[in-house]
Each structure stands twice: as C-alpha cells, then as structure tokens.
XYZ file of N, CA and C in Angstrom:
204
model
N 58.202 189.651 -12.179
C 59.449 189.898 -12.866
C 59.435 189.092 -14.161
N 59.811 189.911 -15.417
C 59.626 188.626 -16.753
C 61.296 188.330 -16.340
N 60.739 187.054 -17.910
C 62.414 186.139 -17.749
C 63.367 187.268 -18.452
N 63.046 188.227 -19.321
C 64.240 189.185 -19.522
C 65.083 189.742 -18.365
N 64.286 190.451 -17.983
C 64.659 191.000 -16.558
C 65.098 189.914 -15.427
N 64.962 189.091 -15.515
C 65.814 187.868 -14.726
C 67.009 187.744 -14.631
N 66.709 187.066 -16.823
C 68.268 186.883 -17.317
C 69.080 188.226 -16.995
N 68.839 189.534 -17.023
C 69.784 190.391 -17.300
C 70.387 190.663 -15.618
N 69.349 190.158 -14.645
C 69.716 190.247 -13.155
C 70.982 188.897 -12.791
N 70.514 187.897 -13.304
C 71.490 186.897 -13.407
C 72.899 187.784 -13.988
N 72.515 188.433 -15.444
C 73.989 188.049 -15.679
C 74.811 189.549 -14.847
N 73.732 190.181 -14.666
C 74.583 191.477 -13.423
C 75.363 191.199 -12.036
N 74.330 189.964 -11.500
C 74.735 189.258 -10.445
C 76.317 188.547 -10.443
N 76.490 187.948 -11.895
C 77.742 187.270 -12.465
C 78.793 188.362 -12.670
N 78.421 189.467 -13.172
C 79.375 190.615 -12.857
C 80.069 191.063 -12.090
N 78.820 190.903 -11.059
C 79.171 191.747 -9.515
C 80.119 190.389 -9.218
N 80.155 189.473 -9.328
C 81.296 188.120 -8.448
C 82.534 188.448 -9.231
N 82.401 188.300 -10.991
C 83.786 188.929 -11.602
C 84.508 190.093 -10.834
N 83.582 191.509 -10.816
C 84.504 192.495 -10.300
C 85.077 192.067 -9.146
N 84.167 191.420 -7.888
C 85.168 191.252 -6.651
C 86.078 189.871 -6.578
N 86.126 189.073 -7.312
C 87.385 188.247 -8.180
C 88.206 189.402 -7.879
N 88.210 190.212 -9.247
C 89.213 190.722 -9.586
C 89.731 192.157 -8.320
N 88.726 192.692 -7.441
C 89.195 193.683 -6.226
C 89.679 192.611 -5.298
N 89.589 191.397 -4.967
C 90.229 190.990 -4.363
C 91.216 190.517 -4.978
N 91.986 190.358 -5.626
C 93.263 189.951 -6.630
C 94.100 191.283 -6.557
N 93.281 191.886 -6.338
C 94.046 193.529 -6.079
C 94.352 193.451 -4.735
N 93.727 193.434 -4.135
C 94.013 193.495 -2.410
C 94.476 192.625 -2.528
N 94.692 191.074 -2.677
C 95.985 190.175 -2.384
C 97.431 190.923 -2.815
N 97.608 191.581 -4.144
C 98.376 191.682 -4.464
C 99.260 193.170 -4.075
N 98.383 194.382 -3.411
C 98.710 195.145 -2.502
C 99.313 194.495 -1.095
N 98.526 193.546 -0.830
C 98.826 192.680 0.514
C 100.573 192.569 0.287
N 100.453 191.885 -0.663
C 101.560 191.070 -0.825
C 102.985 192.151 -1.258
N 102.471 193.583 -1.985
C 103.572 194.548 -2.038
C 104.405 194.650 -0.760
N 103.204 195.340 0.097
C 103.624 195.638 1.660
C 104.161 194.728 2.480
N 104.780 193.475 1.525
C 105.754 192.390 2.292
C 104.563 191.472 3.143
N 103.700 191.403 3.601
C 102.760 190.514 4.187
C 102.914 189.157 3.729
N 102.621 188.359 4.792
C 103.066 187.182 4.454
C 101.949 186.851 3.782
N 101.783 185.606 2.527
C 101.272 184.781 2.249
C 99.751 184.504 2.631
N 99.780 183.663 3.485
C 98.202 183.987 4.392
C 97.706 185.260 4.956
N 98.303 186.031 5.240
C 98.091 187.119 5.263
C 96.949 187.831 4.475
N 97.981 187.755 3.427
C 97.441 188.538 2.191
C 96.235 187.695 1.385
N 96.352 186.254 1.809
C 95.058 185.930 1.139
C 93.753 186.435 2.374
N 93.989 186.128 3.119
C 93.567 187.309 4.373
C 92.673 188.066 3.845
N 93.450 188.975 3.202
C 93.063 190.395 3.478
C 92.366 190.294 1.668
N 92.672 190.049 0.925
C 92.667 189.760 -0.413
C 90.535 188.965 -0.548
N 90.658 188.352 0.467
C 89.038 187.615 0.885
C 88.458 188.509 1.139
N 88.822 189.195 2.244
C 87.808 190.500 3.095
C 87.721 191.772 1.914
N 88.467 191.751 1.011
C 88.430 192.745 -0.153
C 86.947 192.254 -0.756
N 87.616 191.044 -1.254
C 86.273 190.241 -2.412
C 85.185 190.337 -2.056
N 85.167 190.239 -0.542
C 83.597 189.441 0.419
C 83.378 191.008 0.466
N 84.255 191.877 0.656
C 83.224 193.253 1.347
C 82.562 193.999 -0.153
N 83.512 193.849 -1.313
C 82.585 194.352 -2.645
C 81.614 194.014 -3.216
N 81.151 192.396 -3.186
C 79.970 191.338 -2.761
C 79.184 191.602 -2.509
N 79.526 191.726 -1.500
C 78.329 192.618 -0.234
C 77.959 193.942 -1.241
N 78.609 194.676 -1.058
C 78.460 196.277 -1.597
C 77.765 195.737 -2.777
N 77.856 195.372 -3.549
C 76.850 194.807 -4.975
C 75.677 194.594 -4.735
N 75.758 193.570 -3.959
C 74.264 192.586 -3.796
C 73.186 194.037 -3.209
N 73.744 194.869 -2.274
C 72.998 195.899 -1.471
C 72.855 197.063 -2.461
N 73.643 197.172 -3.469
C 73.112 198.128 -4.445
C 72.434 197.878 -5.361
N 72.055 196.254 -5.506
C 71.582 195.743 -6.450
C 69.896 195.641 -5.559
N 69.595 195.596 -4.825
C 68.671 195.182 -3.961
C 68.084 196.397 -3.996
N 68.854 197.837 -4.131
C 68.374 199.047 -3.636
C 68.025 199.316 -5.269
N 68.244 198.982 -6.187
C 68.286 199.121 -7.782
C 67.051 198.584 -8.452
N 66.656 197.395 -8.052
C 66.198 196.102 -8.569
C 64.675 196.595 -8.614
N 64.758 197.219 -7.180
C 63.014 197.470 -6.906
C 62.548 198.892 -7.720
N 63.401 199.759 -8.117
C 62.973 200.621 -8.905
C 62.687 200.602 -10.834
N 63.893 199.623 -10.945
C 63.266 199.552 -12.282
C 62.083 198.562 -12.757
N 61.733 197.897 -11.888
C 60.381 196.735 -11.819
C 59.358 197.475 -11.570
C-alpha cells in the first residue's frame, strides 16, 4: 500500500466516525422526539453511531481490496 493511499484511507476512516457522530445525533434526537427518557435516548443514539461504524469499516474492507 503507498503512503497516498494510506493517507486517503486514514482520512476516509475519519469520515466514516464524522458521519456516525452525526447518525447518532440523529437517533438521539429522534429518541428524544418520541418522549424517551434521557438515557434512553443516549441508548439508542450509541447503537445508531456503533451500528453505522460498523457498516463503514465492512464496506471499507470490502472496497479497500479492490482498488489496491
């Protein structure tokens, strides 16, 4: 792998954590429409973040090996 293709995996990797930041900020804040309490919704607001994470890293894994 050169260091281009590194750096640009790094900064995709940094992406993929921004977007599920921000899908889980969504799911807290759906949480929190539907009256859910507090912990709750950070709850559910985590399992948002952690499951798009996931979904990244596994499309990135399935991605990575074809353009190399």
């Amino acid at each position: 792998m050169t260091v281009p293709l590194l750096v640009f995996l790094i900064l995709v990797l940094g992406m993929c954590v921004l977007f599920s930041v921000l899908a889980g900020l969504i799911g807290f804040g759906i949480a929190r429409l539907v009256k859910a309490p507090v912990d709750k919704a950070i709850g559910w607001g985590a399992f948002v973040a952690f499951s798009v994470l996931t979904l990244c890293v596994a499309v990135l894994a399935v991605v990575v090996p074809l353009v190399t």
